[in-house]
Coordinates of C-alpha atoms in Angstrom, one line a residue:
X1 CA -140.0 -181.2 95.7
X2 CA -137.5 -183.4 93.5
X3 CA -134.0 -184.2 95.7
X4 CA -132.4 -181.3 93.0
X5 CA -135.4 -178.9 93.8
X6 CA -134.3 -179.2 97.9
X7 CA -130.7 -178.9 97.0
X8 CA -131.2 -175.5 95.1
X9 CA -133.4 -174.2 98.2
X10 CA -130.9 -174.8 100.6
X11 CA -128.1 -173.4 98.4
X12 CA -130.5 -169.9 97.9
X13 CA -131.3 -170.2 101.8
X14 CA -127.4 -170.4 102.6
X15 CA -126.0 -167.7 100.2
X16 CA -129.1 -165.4 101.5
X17 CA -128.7 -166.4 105.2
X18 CA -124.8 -165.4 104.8
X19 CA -126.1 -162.0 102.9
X20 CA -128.1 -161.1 106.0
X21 CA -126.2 -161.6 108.6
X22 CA -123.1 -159.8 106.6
X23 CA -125.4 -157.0 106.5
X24 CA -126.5 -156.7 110.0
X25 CA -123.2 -156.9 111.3
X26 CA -122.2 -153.9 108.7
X27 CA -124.8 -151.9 110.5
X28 CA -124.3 -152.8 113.7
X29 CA -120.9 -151.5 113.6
X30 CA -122.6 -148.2 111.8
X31 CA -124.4 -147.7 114.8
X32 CA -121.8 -149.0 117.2
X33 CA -118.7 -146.7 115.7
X34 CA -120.4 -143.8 113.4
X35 CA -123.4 -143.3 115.6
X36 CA -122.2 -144.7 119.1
X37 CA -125.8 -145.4 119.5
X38 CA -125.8 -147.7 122.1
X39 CA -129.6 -148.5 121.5
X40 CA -129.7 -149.2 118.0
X41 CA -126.1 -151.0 118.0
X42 CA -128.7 -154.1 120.5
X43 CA -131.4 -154.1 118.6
X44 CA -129.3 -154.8 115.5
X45 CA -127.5 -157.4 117.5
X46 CA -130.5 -158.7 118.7
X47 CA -131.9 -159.2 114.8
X48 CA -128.8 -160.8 113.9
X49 CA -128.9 -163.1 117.0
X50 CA -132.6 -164.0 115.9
X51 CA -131.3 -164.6 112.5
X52 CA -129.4 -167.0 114.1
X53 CA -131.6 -168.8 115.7
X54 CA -134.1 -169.4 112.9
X55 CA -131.8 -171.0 111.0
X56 CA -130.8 -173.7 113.5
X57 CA -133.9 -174.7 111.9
X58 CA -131.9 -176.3 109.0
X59 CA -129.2 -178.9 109.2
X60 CA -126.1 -176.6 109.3
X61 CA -123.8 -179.8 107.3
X62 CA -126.7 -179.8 104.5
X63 CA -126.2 -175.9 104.4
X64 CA -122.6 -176.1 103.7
X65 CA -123.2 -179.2 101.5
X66 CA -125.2 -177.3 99.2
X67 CA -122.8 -174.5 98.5
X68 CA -121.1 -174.3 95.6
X69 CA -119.2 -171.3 95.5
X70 CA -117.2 -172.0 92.2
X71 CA -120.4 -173.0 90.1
X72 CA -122.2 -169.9 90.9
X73 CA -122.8 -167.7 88.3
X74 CA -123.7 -165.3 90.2
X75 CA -120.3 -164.4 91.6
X76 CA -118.9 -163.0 89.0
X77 CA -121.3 -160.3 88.1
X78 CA -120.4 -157.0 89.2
X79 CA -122.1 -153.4 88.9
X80 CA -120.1 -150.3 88.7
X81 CA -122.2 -149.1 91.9
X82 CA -121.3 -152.3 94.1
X83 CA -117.8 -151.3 93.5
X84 CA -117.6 -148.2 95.6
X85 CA -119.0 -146.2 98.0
X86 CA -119.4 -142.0 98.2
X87 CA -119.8 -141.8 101.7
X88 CA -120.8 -144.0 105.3
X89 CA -124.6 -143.0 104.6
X90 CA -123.9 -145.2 101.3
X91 CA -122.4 -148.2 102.9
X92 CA -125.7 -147.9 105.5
X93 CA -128.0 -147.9 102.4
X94 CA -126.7 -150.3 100.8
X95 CA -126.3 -153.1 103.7
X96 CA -129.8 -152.3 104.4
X97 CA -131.2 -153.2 100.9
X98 CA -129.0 -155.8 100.5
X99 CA -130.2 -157.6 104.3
X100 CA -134.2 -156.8 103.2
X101 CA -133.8 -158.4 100.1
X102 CA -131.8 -161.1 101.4
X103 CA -134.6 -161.5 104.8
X104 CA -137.1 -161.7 101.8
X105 CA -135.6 -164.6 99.9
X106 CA -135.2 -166.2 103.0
X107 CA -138.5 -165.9 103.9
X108 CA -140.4 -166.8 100.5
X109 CA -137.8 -169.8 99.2
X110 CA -138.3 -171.1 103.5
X111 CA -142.0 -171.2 102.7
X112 CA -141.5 -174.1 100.0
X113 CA -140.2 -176.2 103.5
X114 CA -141.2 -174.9 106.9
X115 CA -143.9 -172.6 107.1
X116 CA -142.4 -171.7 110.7
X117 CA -139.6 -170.9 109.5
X118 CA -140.9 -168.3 106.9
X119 CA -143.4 -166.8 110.0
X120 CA -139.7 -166.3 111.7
X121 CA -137.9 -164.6 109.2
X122 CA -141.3 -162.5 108.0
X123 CA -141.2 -161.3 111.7
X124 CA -137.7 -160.4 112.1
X125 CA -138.3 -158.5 108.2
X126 CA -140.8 -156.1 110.2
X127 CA -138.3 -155.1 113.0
X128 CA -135.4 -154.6 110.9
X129 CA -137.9 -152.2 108.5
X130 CA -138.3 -150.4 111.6
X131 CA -134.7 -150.4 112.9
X132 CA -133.6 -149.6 109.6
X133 CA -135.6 -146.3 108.9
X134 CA -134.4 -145.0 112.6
X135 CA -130.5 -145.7 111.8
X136 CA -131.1 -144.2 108.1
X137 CA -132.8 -141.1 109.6
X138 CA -130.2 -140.7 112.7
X139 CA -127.7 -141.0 110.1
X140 CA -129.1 -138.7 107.7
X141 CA -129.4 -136.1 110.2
X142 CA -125.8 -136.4 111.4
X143 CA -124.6 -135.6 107.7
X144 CA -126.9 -133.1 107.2
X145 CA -125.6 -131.1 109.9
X146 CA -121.9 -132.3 109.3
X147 CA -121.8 -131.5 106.1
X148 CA -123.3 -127.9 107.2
X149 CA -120.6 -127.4 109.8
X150 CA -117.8 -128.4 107.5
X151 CA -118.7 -126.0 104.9
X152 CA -119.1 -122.9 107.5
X153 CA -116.9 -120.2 107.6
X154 CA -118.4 -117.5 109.7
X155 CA -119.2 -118.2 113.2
X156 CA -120.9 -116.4 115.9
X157 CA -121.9 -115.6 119.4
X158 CA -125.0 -114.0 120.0
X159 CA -126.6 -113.5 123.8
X160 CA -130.3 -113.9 124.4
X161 CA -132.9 -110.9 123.0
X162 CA -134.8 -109.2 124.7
X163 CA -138.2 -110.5 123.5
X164 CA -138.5 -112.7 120.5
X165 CA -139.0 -110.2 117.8
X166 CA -135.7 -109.3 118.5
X167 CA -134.2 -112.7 118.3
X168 CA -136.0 -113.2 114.7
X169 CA -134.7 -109.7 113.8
X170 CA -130.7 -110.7 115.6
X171 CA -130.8 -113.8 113.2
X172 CA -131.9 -112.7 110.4
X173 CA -129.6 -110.1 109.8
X174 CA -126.6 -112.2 111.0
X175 CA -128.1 -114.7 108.8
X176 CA -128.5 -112.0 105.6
X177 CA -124.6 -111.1 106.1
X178 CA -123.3 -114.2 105.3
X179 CA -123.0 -116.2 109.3
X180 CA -123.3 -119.9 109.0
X181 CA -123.1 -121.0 112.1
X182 CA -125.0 -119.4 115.4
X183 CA -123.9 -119.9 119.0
X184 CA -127.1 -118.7 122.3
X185 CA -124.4 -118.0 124.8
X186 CA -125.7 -115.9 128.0
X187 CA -125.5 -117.4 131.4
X188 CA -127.3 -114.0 133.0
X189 CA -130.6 -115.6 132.1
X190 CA -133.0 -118.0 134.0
X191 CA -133.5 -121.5 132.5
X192 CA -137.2 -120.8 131.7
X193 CA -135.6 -117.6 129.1
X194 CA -132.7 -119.5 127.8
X195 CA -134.8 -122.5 126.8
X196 CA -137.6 -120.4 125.2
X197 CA -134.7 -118.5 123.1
X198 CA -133.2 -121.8 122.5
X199 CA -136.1 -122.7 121.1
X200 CA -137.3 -120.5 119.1
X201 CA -133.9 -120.1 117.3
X202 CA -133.8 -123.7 116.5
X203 CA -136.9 -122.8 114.5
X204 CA -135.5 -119.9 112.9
X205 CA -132.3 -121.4 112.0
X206 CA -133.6 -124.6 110.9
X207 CA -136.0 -122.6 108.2
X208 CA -133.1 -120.0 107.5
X209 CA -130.8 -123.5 107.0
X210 CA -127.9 -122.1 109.1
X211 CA -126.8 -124.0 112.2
X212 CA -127.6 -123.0 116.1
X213 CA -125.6 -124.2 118.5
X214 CA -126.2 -124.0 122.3
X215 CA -123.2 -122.9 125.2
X216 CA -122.8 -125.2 127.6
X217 CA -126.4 -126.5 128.3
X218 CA -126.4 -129.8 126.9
X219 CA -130.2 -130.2 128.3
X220 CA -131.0 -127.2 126.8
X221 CA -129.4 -128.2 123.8
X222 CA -131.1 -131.3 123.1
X223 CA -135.2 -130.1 124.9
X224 CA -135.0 -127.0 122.1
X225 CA -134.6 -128.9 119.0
X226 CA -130.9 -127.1 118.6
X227 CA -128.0 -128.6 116.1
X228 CA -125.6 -129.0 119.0
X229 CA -123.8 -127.8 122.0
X230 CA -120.6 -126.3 122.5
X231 CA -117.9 -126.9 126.2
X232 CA -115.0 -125.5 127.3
X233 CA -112.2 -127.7 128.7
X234 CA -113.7 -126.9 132.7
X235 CA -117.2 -128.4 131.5
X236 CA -118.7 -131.6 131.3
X237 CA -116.4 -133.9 129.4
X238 CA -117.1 -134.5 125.5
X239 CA -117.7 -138.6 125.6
X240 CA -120.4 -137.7 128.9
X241 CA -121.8 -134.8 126.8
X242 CA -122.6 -137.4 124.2
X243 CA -124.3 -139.6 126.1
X244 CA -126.7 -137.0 126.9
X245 CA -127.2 -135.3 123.3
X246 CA -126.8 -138.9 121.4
X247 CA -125.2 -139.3 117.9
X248 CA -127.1 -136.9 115.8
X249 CA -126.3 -133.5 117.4
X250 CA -122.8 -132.0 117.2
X251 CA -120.6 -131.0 119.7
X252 CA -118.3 -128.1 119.9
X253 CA -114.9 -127.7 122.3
X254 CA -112.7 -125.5 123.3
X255 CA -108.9 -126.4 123.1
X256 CA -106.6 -123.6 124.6
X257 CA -103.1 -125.8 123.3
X258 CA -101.9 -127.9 120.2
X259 CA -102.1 -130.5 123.3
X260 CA -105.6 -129.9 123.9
X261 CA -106.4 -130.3 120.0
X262 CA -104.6 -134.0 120.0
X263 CA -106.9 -134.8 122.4
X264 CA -110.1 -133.6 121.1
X265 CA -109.6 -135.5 117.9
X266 CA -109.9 -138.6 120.3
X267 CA -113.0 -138.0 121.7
X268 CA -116.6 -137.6 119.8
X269 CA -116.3 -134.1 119.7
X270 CA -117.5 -133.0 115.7
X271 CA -115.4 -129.5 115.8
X272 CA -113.2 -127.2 118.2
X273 CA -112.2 -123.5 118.8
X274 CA -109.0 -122.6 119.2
X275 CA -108.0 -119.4 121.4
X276 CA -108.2 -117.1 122.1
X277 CA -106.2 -115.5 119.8
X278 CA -106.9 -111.9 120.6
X279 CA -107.8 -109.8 123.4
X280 CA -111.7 -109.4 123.7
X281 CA -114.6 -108.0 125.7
X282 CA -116.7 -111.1 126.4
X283 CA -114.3 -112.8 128.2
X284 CA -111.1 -112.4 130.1
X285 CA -107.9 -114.9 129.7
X286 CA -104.2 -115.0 131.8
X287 CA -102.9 -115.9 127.9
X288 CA -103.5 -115.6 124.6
X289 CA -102.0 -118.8 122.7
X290 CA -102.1 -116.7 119.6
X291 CA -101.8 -116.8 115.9
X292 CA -98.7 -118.9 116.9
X293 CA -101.5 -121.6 118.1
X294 CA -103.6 -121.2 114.8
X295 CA -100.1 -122.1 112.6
X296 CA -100.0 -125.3 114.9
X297 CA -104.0 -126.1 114.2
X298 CA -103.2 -125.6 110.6
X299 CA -100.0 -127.9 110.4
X300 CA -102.1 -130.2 112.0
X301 CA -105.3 -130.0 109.6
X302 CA -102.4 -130.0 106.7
X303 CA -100.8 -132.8 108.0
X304 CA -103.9 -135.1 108.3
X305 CA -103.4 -135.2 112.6
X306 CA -106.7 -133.0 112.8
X307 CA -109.9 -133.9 110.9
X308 CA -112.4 -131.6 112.9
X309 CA -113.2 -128.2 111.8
X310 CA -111.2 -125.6 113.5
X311 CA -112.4 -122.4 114.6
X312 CA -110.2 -119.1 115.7
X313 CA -112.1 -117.5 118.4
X314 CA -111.1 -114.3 120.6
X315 CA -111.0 -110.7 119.8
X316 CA -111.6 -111.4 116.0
X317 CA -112.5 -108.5 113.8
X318 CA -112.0 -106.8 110.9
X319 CA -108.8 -105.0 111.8
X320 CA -106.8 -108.5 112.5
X321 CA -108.6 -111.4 110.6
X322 CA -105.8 -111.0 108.3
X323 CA -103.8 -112.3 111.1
X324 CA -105.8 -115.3 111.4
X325 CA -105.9 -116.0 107.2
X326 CA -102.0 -115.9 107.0
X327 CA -101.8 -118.3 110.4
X328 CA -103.7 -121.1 107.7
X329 CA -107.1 -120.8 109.5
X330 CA -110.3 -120.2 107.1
X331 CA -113.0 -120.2 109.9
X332 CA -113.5 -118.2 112.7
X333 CA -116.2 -117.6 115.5
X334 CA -117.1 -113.7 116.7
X335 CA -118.6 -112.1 119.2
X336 CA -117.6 -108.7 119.3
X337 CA -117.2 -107.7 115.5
X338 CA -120.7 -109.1 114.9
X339 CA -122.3 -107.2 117.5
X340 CA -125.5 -104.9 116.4
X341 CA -124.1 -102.0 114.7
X342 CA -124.6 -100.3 111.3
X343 CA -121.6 -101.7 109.8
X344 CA -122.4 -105.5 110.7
X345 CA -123.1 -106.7 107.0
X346 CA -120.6 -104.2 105.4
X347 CA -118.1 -106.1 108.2
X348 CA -119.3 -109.8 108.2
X349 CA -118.9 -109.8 104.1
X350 CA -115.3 -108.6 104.4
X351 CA -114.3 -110.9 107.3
X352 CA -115.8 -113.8 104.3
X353 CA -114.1 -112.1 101.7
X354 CA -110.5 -112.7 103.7
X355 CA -111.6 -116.2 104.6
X356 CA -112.5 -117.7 101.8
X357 CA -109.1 -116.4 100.3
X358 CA -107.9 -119.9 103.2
X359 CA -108.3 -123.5 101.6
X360 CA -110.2 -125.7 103.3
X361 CA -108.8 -128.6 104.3
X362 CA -111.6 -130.3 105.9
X363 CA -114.4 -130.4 103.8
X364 CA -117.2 -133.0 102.6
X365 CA -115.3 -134.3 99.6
X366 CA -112.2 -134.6 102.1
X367 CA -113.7 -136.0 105.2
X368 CA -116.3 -138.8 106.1
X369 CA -118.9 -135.8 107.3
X370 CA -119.3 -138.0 110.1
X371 CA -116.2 -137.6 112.4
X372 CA -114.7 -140.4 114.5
X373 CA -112.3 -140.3 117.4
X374 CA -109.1 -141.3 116.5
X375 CA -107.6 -144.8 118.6

């Protein structure tokens, strides 16, 4: 190659060396803050830190040397799409084109120099492909089932079935009046039942495209394919729950105070319920914070302090979800109300009919999908 042919390599090599590594380091911190995948967030540092290395191959001073930022053409063209981005899943997508292409140039332009160098970079290519499609699909997951929960209105508890005809038939018609979300909670049954129930309703609620969430049972959670898990404030805590279910499944908490709701929004938890606002038969409380509670939770959402779903729970029905509307809540999780009875679609369509009458403030055009704790 003529001096001018080397100087234009080393200026493409720089500019797509700096492209790279920008783009690693925009998904490491998509997998170290959105995902908190501890996992993926090494393995991206570990391709960057590679990056690194293979370019220690190249006199750094001739890098610089080459650059000539103000004689580039290229910098001043701009696409409407480069501009902005819809959502975190875009800003993933895009870093990783951007870093494959840029891995490719560095590889086919390195070729014209050091063949080692090209072998390098052609190597690191391969594990990024693969590093790429897992953060793409552990991303695309999360939104799918954040976006779910964000647009849910109708929650509710169900306990296990007698035999699994029964669950398909308790689903389905919870499913057919208008429920979006589905909680398994029943701690009278052995591990062996509850995981088989778990289970099977993951299948059934993944083909009926409604969420099911587990009580409690992380484990359970996670072994039976389900959306998520949900605590209460004397379970394991949120950030240890995580650990165990990983970035891609939701987690539910309860919060009891406007205190406890300030602190949820700083830990990983994806929603809360907030109660119990009424008496009810499932479970037995000293107090009842109220609809006084669900005005708080709504000044919050309305003030921007809360960005995670909120859910009323406790002693909802028919007869007071009126209550709940007027307190600034559009979302609520039953029990009771939505137990097997004649009426259960005639009453499910006209607790919907009252919700959807509430705003939401938290939806997908409002939010990220993906929530993260607040600092």
């Amino acid at each position: 190659m003529t001096n001018a042919e080397s100087r234009t390599v080393l200026r493409i090599l720089d500019a797509n060396a700096n492209r790279a590594g920008e783009g690693l380091r925009t998904l490491e911190e998509s997998a170290r803050f959105i995902l908190n995948d501890l996992s993926l967030t090494e393995r991206l540092k570990t391709h960057r830190h590679d990056l690194a290395v293979a370019m220690r191959r190249w006199n750094r001073f001739q890098l610089i040397g080459s650059r000539d930022t103000p004689g580039d053409v290229g910098t001043g063209v701009r696409t409407a799409s480069e501009q902005s981005r819809a959502d975190l899943s875009s800003v993933i997508a895009a870093a990783t084109t951007r870093t494959q292409q840029a891995l490719r140039c560095l590889e086919e332009y390195g070729k014209t120099a050091d063949s080692e160098f090209a072998a390098c970079i052609e190597s690191i290519r391969y594990q990024c492909y693969a590093t790429f499609r897992e953060l793409e699909l552990k991303m695309a997951g999360l939104n799918a089932r954040s976006r779910k929960l964000v647009e849910a209105r109708l929650y509710a508890l169900i306990a296990c079935e007698p035999n699994a005809d029964c669950l398909k038939a308790r689903i389905a018609e919870l499913v057919d009046a208008g429920v979006d979300v589905i909680q398994l909670r029943d701690s009278s049954v052995d591990d062996r039942t509850l995981f088989e129930q778990a289970k099977l309703g993951a299948a059934i609620a993944a083909e009926r495209e409604v969420l099911w969430i587990i009580n409690d049972r992380a484990d359970i959670a996670v072994a039976s394919g389900a959306d998520g898990v949900h605590v209460g404030q004397e379970e394991v805590p949120v950030d240890a729950v995580r650990e165990v279910v990983g970035p891609e499944h939701l987690i539910g908490l309860s919060t009891h105070s406007i205190e406890q709701v300030r602190l949820a929004t700083r830990t990983t938890a994806n929603y809360i319920g907030c109660g119990p606002t009424f008496p009810g038969k499932t479970k037995s409380f000293d107090r009842f914070p109220g609809c006084e509670f669900l005005a708080q939770v709504s000044d919050a959402e309305r003030s921007g302090e809360l960005t995670l779903p909120a859910f009323a729970i406790g002693g909802i029905g028919l007869g007071n979800i009126e209550q709940v509307a007027q307190s600034g809540i559009g979302r609520v999780a039953v029990t009771g109300a939505l137990a097997p009875h004649d009426g259960l679609h005639q009453t499910a369509m006209g607790m919907r009919e009252i919700l959807e009458q509430v705003p939401l403030r938290i939806t997908p055009d409002s939010s990220d999908v993906c929530p993260l704790p607040n600092d």
